[in-house]
PDB file of C-alpha atoms in Angstrom:
ATOM      1  CA  MET A   1      -3.218 -10.189   1.985  1.00 97.00           C
ATOM      2  CA  ARG A   2      -1.116 -12.945   1.041  1.00 98.00           C
ATOM      3  CA  GLN A   3      -1.202 -12.203  -2.521  1.00 98.00           C
ATOM      4  CA  ALA A   4      -0.375  -8.422  -1.291  1.00 98.00           C
ATOM      5  CA  LEU A   5       2.908 -10.122   0.415  1.00 98.00           C
ATOM      6  CA  LYS A   6       3.871 -11.512  -2.832  1.00 98.00           C
ATOM      7  CA  GLN A   7       3.685  -8.069  -4.484  1.00 98.00           C
ATOM      8  CA  ALA A   8       6.022  -6.971  -1.501  1.00 98.00           C
ATOM      9  CA  VAL A   9       8.517  -9.509  -2.433  1.00 98.00           C
ATOM     10  CA  ARG A  10       8.629  -8.102  -5.852  1.00 98.00           C
ATOM     11  CA  ALA A  11       9.240  -4.571  -4.518  1.00 98.00           C
ATOM     12  CA  LEU A  12      12.037  -6.177  -2.354  1.00 97.00           C
ATOM     13  CA  LYS A  13      13.850  -8.246  -5.424  1.00 96.00           C
ATOM     14  CA  SER A  14      13.844  -4.799  -7.155  1.00 94.00           C
ATOM     15  CA  GLY A  15      15.561  -2.939  -4.248  1.00 94.00           C
ATOM     16  CA  ASP A  16      12.141  -0.823  -3.200  1.00 97.00           C
ATOM     17  CA  VAL A  17      10.826  -0.963   0.101  1.00 97.00           C
ATOM     18  CA  PRO A  18       8.708  -4.097   0.295  1.00 98.00           C
ATOM     19  CA  VAL A  19       5.357  -2.812   0.080  1.00 98.00           C
ATOM     20  CA  GLY A  20       2.633  -4.629  -1.911  1.00 98.00           C
ATOM     21  CA  CYS A  21      -0.994  -3.624  -2.625  1.00 98.00           C
ATOM     22  CA  LEU A  22      -4.222  -5.238  -4.324  1.00 98.00           C
ATOM     23  CA  VAL A  23      -7.563  -3.791  -5.186  1.00 98.00           C
ATOM     24  CA  VAL A  24     -10.133  -6.195  -5.315  1.00 98.00           C
ATOM     25  CA  TYR A  25     -13.771  -5.952  -6.461  1.00 98.00           C
ATOM     26  CA  ASN A  26     -16.284  -8.829  -5.997  1.00 97.00           C
ATOM     27  CA  ASN A  27     -13.366 -11.261  -4.940  1.00 96.00           C
ATOM     28  CA  GLU A  28     -11.565 -10.815  -8.009  1.00 98.00           C
ATOM     29  CA  ILE A  29      -8.029  -8.777  -7.940  1.00 98.00           C
ATOM     30  CA  ILE A  30      -8.286  -6.139 -10.540  1.00 98.00           C
ATOM     31  CA  GLY A  31      -5.414  -3.975  -9.526  1.00 98.00           C
ATOM     32  CA  ARG A  32      -1.818  -5.141  -8.206  1.00 98.00           C
ATOM     33  CA  GLY A  33       1.062  -2.835  -7.289  1.00 98.00           C
ATOM     34  CA  TYR A  34       4.433  -2.770  -5.396  1.00 98.00           C
ATOM     35  CA  ASN A  35       6.679  -0.022  -4.765  1.00 98.00           C
ATOM     36  CA  GLN A  36       8.730   1.124  -7.589  1.00 98.00           C
ATOM     37  CA  ILE A  37      10.030   4.292  -6.414  1.00 97.00           C
ATOM     38  CA  GLU A  38      13.721   3.520  -6.828  1.00 95.00           C
ATOM     39  CA  ARG A  39      13.171   1.331  -9.985  1.00 94.00           C
ATOM     40  CA  ARG A  40      11.489   4.086 -11.799  1.00 96.00           C
ATOM     41  CA  ASN A  41      13.118   7.062 -10.156  1.00 97.00           C
ATOM     42  CA  ASP A  42       9.477   8.339  -9.160  1.00 97.00           C
ATOM     43  CA  SER A  43       8.296   9.334  -5.898  1.00 97.00           C
ATOM     44  CA  LEU A  44       4.713   8.874  -6.796  1.00 98.00           C
ATOM     45  CA  ALA A  45       5.278   5.031  -7.648  1.00 98.00           C
ATOM     46  CA  HIS A  46       3.795   3.692  -4.327  1.00 98.00           C
ATOM     47  CA  ALA A  47       2.296   0.188  -4.545  1.00 98.00           C
ATOM     48  CA  GLU A  48      -0.940   2.016  -3.705  1.00 98.00           C
ATOM     49  CA  MET A  49      -0.995   4.449  -6.339  1.00 98.00           C
ATOM     50  CA  LEU A  50      -0.009   1.900  -8.972  1.00 98.00           C
ATOM     51  CA  ALA A  51      -2.819  -0.663  -7.742  1.00 98.00           C
ATOM     52  CA  ILE A  52      -5.354   2.089  -7.917  1.00 98.00           C
ATOM     53  CA  LYS A  53      -4.491   3.063 -11.218  1.00 98.00           C
ATOM     54  CA  GLN A  54      -4.398  -0.466 -12.727  1.00 98.00           C
ATOM     55  CA  ALA A  55      -8.007  -1.062 -10.967  1.00 98.00           C
ATOM     56  CA  VAL A  56      -9.489   2.231 -12.460  1.00 98.00           C
ATOM     57  CA  SER A  57      -8.321   1.175 -15.828  1.00 97.00           C
ATOM     58  CA  LYS A  58      -9.914  -2.477 -15.462  1.00 97.00           C
ATOM     59  CA  TYR A  59     -13.121  -1.321 -13.441  1.00 95.00           C
ATOM     60  CA  GLY A  60     -13.851   1.377 -16.207  1.00 94.00           C
ATOM     61  CA  HIS A  61     -14.573   4.132 -13.528  1.00 95.00           C
ATOM     62  CA  LYS A  62     -12.512   6.665 -11.697  1.00 96.00           C
ATOM     63  CA  HIS A  63     -14.510   5.591  -8.405  1.00 97.00           C
ATOM     64  CA  LEU A  64     -13.670   2.200  -6.990  1.00 98.00           C
ATOM     65  CA  LEU A  65     -17.256   2.258  -5.127  1.00 94.00           C
ATOM     66  CA  ASP A  66     -17.391  -1.299  -4.036  1.00 95.00           C
ATOM     67  CA  CYS A  67     -13.816  -2.284  -4.010  1.00 98.00           C
ATOM     68  CA  ASP A  68     -11.519  -3.346  -1.051  1.00 98.00           C
ATOM     69  CA  LEU A  69      -7.620  -2.462  -0.827  1.00 98.00           C
ATOM     70  CA  TYR A  70      -5.074  -4.563   0.541  1.00 98.00           C
ATOM     71  CA  VAL A  71      -1.655  -3.233   1.384  1.00 98.00           C
ATOM     72  CA  THR A  72       0.959  -4.716   3.497  1.00 98.00           C
ATOM     73  CA  LEU A  73       1.958  -1.485   5.042  1.00 98.00           C
ATOM     74  CA  GLU A  74      -0.445   1.380   6.432  1.00 98.00           C
ATOM     75  CA  PRO A  75      -0.733   3.968   3.542  1.00 98.00           C
ATOM     76  CA  CYS A  76       1.036   7.310   3.682  1.00 98.00           C
ATOM     77  CA  SER A  77      -1.083  10.795   3.404  1.00 98.00           C
ATOM     78  CA  MET A  78      -0.509  10.792  -0.394  1.00 98.00           C
ATOM     79  CA  CYS A  79      -1.870   7.208  -1.075  1.00 98.00           C
ATOM     80  CA  ALA A  80      -4.665   7.705   1.826  1.00 98.00           C
ATOM     81  CA  GLY A  81      -5.581  10.937  -0.238  1.00 98.00           C
ATOM     82  CA  ALA A  82      -5.795   8.790  -3.537  1.00 98.00           C
ATOM     83  CA  ILE A  83      -7.797   6.117  -1.835  1.00 98.00           C
ATOM     84  CA  VAL A  84     -10.473   8.764  -0.459  1.00 98.00           C
ATOM     85  CA  LEU A  85     -10.867  10.059  -4.091  1.00 98.00           C
ATOM     86  CA  ALA A  86     -10.965   6.743  -5.712  1.00 98.00           C
ATOM     87  CA  ARG A  87     -13.741   6.162  -2.879  1.00 98.00           C
ATOM     88  CA  ILE A  88     -12.655   2.799  -2.126  1.00 98.00           C
ATOM     89  CA  LYS A  89     -14.973   1.188   0.527  1.00 98.00           C
ATOM     90  CA  ASN A  90     -12.509  -0.643   2.605  1.00 98.00           C
ATOM     91  CA  VAL A  91      -8.711  -0.557   3.374  1.00 98.00           C
ATOM     92  CA  VAL A  92      -7.017  -3.430   4.846  1.00 98.00           C
ATOM     93  CA  PHE A  93      -3.453  -3.231   6.189  1.00 98.00           C
ATOM     94  CA  GLY A  94      -0.988  -5.305   7.654  1.00 98.00           C
ATOM     95  CA  ALA A  95       1.806  -3.426   9.519  1.00 98.00           C
ATOM     96  CA  SER A  96       1.234   0.245  11.112  1.00 98.00           C
ATOM     97  CA  ASP A  97       3.556   2.990  10.050  1.00 97.00           C
ATOM     98  CA  PRO A  98       4.093   5.050  13.303  1.00 96.00           C
ATOM     99  CA  LYS A  99       6.019   7.656  11.268  1.00 96.00           C
ATOM    100  CA  SER A 100       3.852   8.266   8.228  1.00 97.00           C
ATOM    101  CA  GLY A 101       0.777   6.290   8.496  1.00 98.00           C
ATOM    102  CA  ALA A 102      -2.436   8.274   7.234  1.00 98.00           C
ATOM    103  CA  CYS A 103      -4.841   5.531   8.256  1.00 98.00           C
ATOM    104  CA  GLY A 104      -4.835   5.930  12.120  1.00 97.00           C
ATOM    105  CA  SER A 105      -1.256   6.132  13.277  1.00 97.00           C
ATOM    106  CA  VAL A 106       0.088   9.596  12.219  1.00 98.00           C
ATOM    107  CA  LEU A 107      -3.175  10.922  10.507  1.00 97.00           C
ATOM    108  CA  ASN A 108      -6.484   9.692   9.709  1.00 98.00           C
ATOM    109  CA  ILE A 109      -7.060  10.652   6.347  1.00 98.00           C
ATOM    110  CA  VAL A 110      -9.288   7.996   5.305  1.00 98.00           C
ATOM    111  CA  ARG A 111     -11.757   8.559   8.073  1.00 97.00           C
ATOM    112  CA  HIS A 112     -11.669  12.383   8.289  1.00 97.00           C
ATOM    113  CA  ASN A 113     -15.170  14.003   8.833  1.00 96.00           C
ATOM    114  CA  SER A 114     -14.496  16.825   6.616  1.00 96.00           C
ATOM    115  CA  LEU A 115     -13.950  14.726   3.578  1.00 95.00           C
ATOM    116  CA  ASN A 116     -16.703  13.757   1.345  1.00 94.00           C
ATOM    117  CA  HIS A 117     -15.697   9.956   1.666  1.00 97.00           C
ATOM    118  CA  ARG A 118     -14.534   7.941   4.387  1.00 97.00           C
ATOM    119  CA  CYS A 119     -13.393   4.238   4.420  1.00 97.00           C
ATOM    120  CA  ASN A 120     -13.723   1.325   6.787  1.00 98.00           C
ATOM    121  CA  VAL A 121     -10.279   0.467   7.944  1.00 98.00           C
ATOM    122  CA  ILE A 122      -9.188  -2.938   9.385  1.00 98.00           C
ATOM    123  CA  SER A 123      -5.667  -3.282  10.371  1.00 98.00           C
ATOM    124  CA  GLY A 124      -3.196  -5.800  11.875  1.00 98.00           C
ATOM    125  CA  VAL A 125      -3.813  -8.445   9.075  1.00 98.00           C
ATOM    126  CA  LEU A 126      -0.836 -10.688   8.854  1.00 98.00           C
ATOM    127  CA  GLU A 127       0.816  -8.031  10.736  1.00 98.00           C
ATOM    128  CA  SER A 128       3.934 -10.088  11.626  1.00 98.00           C
ATOM    129  CA  GLU A 129       4.606 -11.067   8.331  1.00 98.00           C
ATOM    130  CA  CYS A 130       4.156  -7.667   6.782  1.00 98.00           C
ATOM    131  CA  SER A 131       6.299  -5.698   9.534  1.00 97.00           C
ATOM    132  CA  THR A 132       9.008  -8.568   9.607  1.00 98.00           C
ATOM    133  CA  LEU A 133       9.417  -8.089   5.789  1.00 97.00           C
ATOM    134  CA  ILE A 134      10.103  -4.155   6.500  1.00 97.00           C
ATOM    135  CA  LYS A 135      11.978  -4.517   9.360  1.00 96.00           C
ATOM    136  CA  ASN A 136      14.473  -6.938   7.635  1.00 96.00           C
ATOM    137  CA  PHE A 137      14.710  -4.719   4.400  1.00 96.00           C
ATOM    138  CA  PHE A 138      15.867  -1.720   6.522  1.00 94.00           C
ATOM    139  CA  MET A 139      17.968  -3.601   8.922  1.00 93.00           C
ATOM    140  CA  GLU A 140      19.979  -4.799   5.791  1.00 91.00           C
ATOM    141  CA  LEU A 141      20.023  -1.322   4.383  1.00 88.00           C
ATOM    142  CA  ARG A 142      21.356   0.119   7.781  1.00 88.00           C
ATOM    143  CA  LYS A 143      24.176  -3.103   7.461  1.00 85.00           C
ATOM    144  CA  GLN A 144      24.990  -2.266   3.722  1.00 82.00           C
ATOM    145  CA  SER A 145      25.493   1.689   4.814  1.00 74.00           C
ATOM    146  CA  LYS A 146      27.900   1.024   7.737  1.00 72.00           C
ATOM    147  CA  GLN A 147      30.129  -1.104   5.521  1.00 64.00           C
ATOM    148  CA  TYR A 148      30.782   2.204   3.271  1.00 61.00           C
ATOM    149  CA  GLU A 149      31.605   4.349   6.420  1.00 57.00           C
TER     150      GLU A 149
END
């Protein structure tokens, strides 16, 4: 998760919501990603999507069957759907997302009984560090927007 936090800091430095993600296979990082939505002007450029895409390329197969995904913020519904489609084994996240989290907070796509694949979920890993990074980002954003009122 510390490596995912490093990716989140990259997102922060580029002006994006600080979310970082890794895909790990046999204790080796095969995919890295950080939010690049603002930087790329692309609503699909979530950390998880970028890390999964890189991992599939390195792994050599669309299904990441024995891989683990580490992400600093609970995945949204789009990312949770991609995680299921990639058949990732374990999802480990830091901070819960009570507004759009799809791994247990609002929805639970990765554990949904109707889908053909379900992931194990571990939440709250380095939760304080992960949530502090995000909270500070939004606090600073609100300060900046008040300056222009």
